[in-house]
Each structure stands twice: as structure tokens, then as C-alpha cells.
Coordinates of C-alpha atoms in Angstrom, one line a residue:
M1 CA 89.4 52.4 156.2
P2 CA 86.8 54.8 155.3
G3 CA 84.2 53.7 158.2
T4 CA 86.6 54.9 161.5
K5 CA 86.7 58.0 163.0
S6 CA 88.6 59.1 166.2
Y7 CA 87.3 60.7 169.0
N8 CA 88.3 64.4 170.1
A9 CA 87.1 65.8 173.7
Q10 CA 85.3 68.8 173.7
N11 CA 85.3 71.5 176.5
D12 CA 81.5 72.1 176.4
V13 CA 80.8 68.4 177.2
L14 CA 83.0 67.4 179.5
E15 CA 82.1 66.7 182.6
K16 CA 84.6 67.9 185.9
N17 CA 84.7 66.0 189.0
W18 CA 86.3 67.1 192.2
Y19 CA 88.5 64.8 194.3
L20 CA 89.9 65.3 198.1
V21 CA 93.6 64.4 198.2
D22 CA 94.8 64.2 202.2
L23 CA 98.9 64.9 202.2
E24 CA 99.4 63.6 205.7
D25 CA 102.4 61.4 205.9
K26 CA 102.8 61.4 201.8
I27 CA 105.6 61.7 200.0
V28 CA 105.8 64.8 198.1
G29 CA 107.1 63.6 194.6
R30 CA 104.8 60.7 194.4
I31 CA 101.9 62.3 195.2
A32 CA 102.5 65.4 193.0
S33 CA 103.1 63.1 189.8
D34 CA 99.3 61.0 190.6
I35 CA 98.0 65.0 190.9
A36 CA 99.4 65.8 187.8
M37 CA 98.1 63.0 186.1
V38 CA 94.4 63.5 187.3
L39 CA 94.9 67.3 186.5
M40 CA 96.0 66.4 182.9
G41 CA 92.9 64.3 182.4
K42 CA 95.6 61.3 181.7
H43 CA 93.6 59.0 184.3
Q44 CA 90.2 59.4 181.8
P45 CA 89.5 57.0 178.5
N46 CA 89.0 60.6 176.8
Y47 CA 92.1 62.4 177.3
T48 CA 93.3 64.4 174.7
P49 CA 96.1 66.4 174.8
H50 CA 95.3 70.0 173.3
V51 CA 92.0 69.9 175.8
D52 CA 92.1 70.4 179.2
T53 CA 90.2 67.1 180.1
G54 CA 91.2 66.9 184.0
D55 CA 89.4 67.3 186.5
F56 CA 89.5 69.9 190.3
V57 CA 91.9 68.8 192.9
I58 CA 91.6 70.0 196.2
V59 CA 94.6 69.2 198.8
T60 CA 94.7 69.1 202.6
N61 CA 96.8 68.9 205.3
C62 CA 99.9 70.3 203.1
E63 CA 102.0 71.0 206.0
K64 CA 102.0 67.3 207.1
I65 CA 104.0 66.1 203.9
K66 CA 107.2 63.9 203.9
F67 CA 110.5 64.4 202.0
S68 CA 112.3 61.1 201.0
G69 CA 116.0 60.3 202.4
N70 CA 117.9 63.7 203.2
K71 CA 115.8 66.2 201.1
L72 CA 114.0 68.2 203.6
D73 CA 117.9 69.1 204.7
Q74 CA 119.9 69.2 201.6
K75 CA 117.0 70.4 198.8
T76 CA 117.5 73.8 197.9
Y77 CA 114.4 76.1 196.4
T78 CA 116.1 79.4 194.7
W79 CA 114.0 82.1 193.3
Y80 CA 114.6 85.6 191.0
T81 CA 113.7 88.7 193.5
G82 CA 114.3 91.4 190.9
Y83 CA 117.9 92.1 192.4
T84 CA 121.3 90.9 192.0
G85 CA 121.6 87.2 193.1
L86 CA 118.9 84.6 193.9
K87 CA 117.4 84.1 196.8
K88 CA 117.7 80.4 198.3
E89 CA 116.1 78.4 201.3
T90 CA 116.4 74.4 202.2
A91 CA 113.2 72.8 201.9
G92 CA 112.7 72.2 205.7
K93 CA 112.5 76.1 206.0
R94 CA 110.3 76.4 203.1
L95 CA 107.7 73.9 204.9
E96 CA 107.8 76.2 207.7
R97 CA 106.9 79.2 206.0
K98 CA 105.0 78.1 203.0
P99 CA 104.2 74.8 202.5
E100 CA 101.5 75.2 199.9
Q101 CA 104.2 76.2 197.8
I102 CA 106.1 72.6 198.1
I103 CA 102.9 70.9 196.7
R104 CA 102.3 73.7 193.7
D105 CA 105.8 73.9 192.8
A106 CA 106.3 70.0 192.6
V107 CA 102.6 69.6 190.6
R108 CA 103.6 72.7 188.3
R109 CA 107.1 71.1 187.1
M110 CA 105.1 68.1 186.1
L111 CA 102.5 69.8 183.7
P112 CA 102.6 71.2 180.5
K113 CA 104.5 74.1 179.8
N114 CA 102.2 76.5 178.2
K115 CA 98.7 78.0 178.3
I116 CA 97.0 74.6 178.9
G117 CA 99.8 73.9 181.7
R118 CA 98.7 77.3 183.3
H119 CA 95.0 76.9 182.9
M120 CA 95.8 73.1 184.6
L121 CA 97.5 74.5 187.6
M122 CA 94.1 76.7 188.9
K123 CA 92.0 74.0 189.2
L124 CA 94.4 72.7 191.9
K125 CA 93.4 74.0 195.8
I126 CA 95.7 73.8 198.3
Y127 CA 94.8 74.3 202.1
E128 CA 97.0 73.7 205.8
G129 CA 94.8 72.1 207.7
A130 CA 92.2 69.5 206.7
E131 CA 89.3 72.2 206.4
H132 CA 88.6 73.5 202.7
P133 CA 85.6 75.8 201.5
H134 CA 84.8 73.5 198.7
Q135 CA 82.0 71.5 200.4
A136 CA 79.4 72.1 198.0
Q137 CA 81.3 70.5 195.0
D138 CA 81.2 67.1 197.1
P139 CA 84.7 66.4 196.7
Q140 CA 85.8 62.2 196.2
P141 CA 88.7 60.7 197.5
L142 CA 90.9 60.5 194.9
P143 CA 91.1 56.6 194.3
Y144 CA 93.9 57.0 192.2
V145 CA 97.0 57.6 194.6
R146 CA 99.4 54.6 194.1
Y147 CA 101.6 55.6 197.0
G148 CA 100.7 55.4 200.6
N149 CA 103.1 55.4 203.4
K150 CA 106.3 53.8 203.1
K151 CA 106.6 51.4 205.9

């Protein structure tokens, strides 16, 4: 087929949109997968794996997020401090101490593990409470959220 050409997205011609997500009563993993899809750009028809085609996402009310099942008490987060041994804490304690870190870690682990993935994570803005300083970007509500409250 000599007349067929494929499309490759270019960074200089892409238009980046801003979306707003309210995490009140949302489940961590389900909303994190939706946010990761928007950050990667897989919700757009011009998705190209080696180009960052994703949009910006603003997350509010991260302290009101929910865990399914008994994960609030059973899930543990571990990290290395530089000294011998690891530090551990449960999801409940992390939610009290650093609620924005819970959603950042969940989304980070769903993104590519390379330079493009680190660049995608910089487009994620997480805030406690309903206020955020990005009113000038005119963020729209995220229409791609598939999972709401579990009833």
C-alpha cells in the first residue's frame, strides 16, 4: 500500500487540557487507573507510546479517599531511609499523615517506568481540601471516571 501513512504525534502541536478530579468517597485503585490513563494520553485518538500526549490532572479532597475491603488496616507501605532496615506504616496511618502520597504512589505505579513516565507524573497536581491554585487554567471535570461510589 504505497499511499498509506501512519500518524505520529508531535509535542509541539499537541494541546494540553486540564481536568479536575474530586476524590471524595472514591476508591483508590479505581480512580488511580483513570487518572493514569489521562496522564498517559490513552483517552485520546492521537495516543503515541513514545510521546507524552497526556493532559494535566488536578486532584482535590485527597484526604477523603476510600479503600475497599480491609486495606485501610492491612495494606502496608514500606520505604528505605538510608539506614539498615525498612520503615513501614499502614494505609490508615499514611492517610492521616500524608494523604496526597497515597494517590501519588498509586498513580506512579501505573505509569511507564522511564523518563516519559516521570514527566507524566509531574502533570499530576494533588491538593488536600477543595481549593487549588489552578483556576486560570480553567480545569474541566474529568469525564472519563468510570467508577463512582460503591453502593
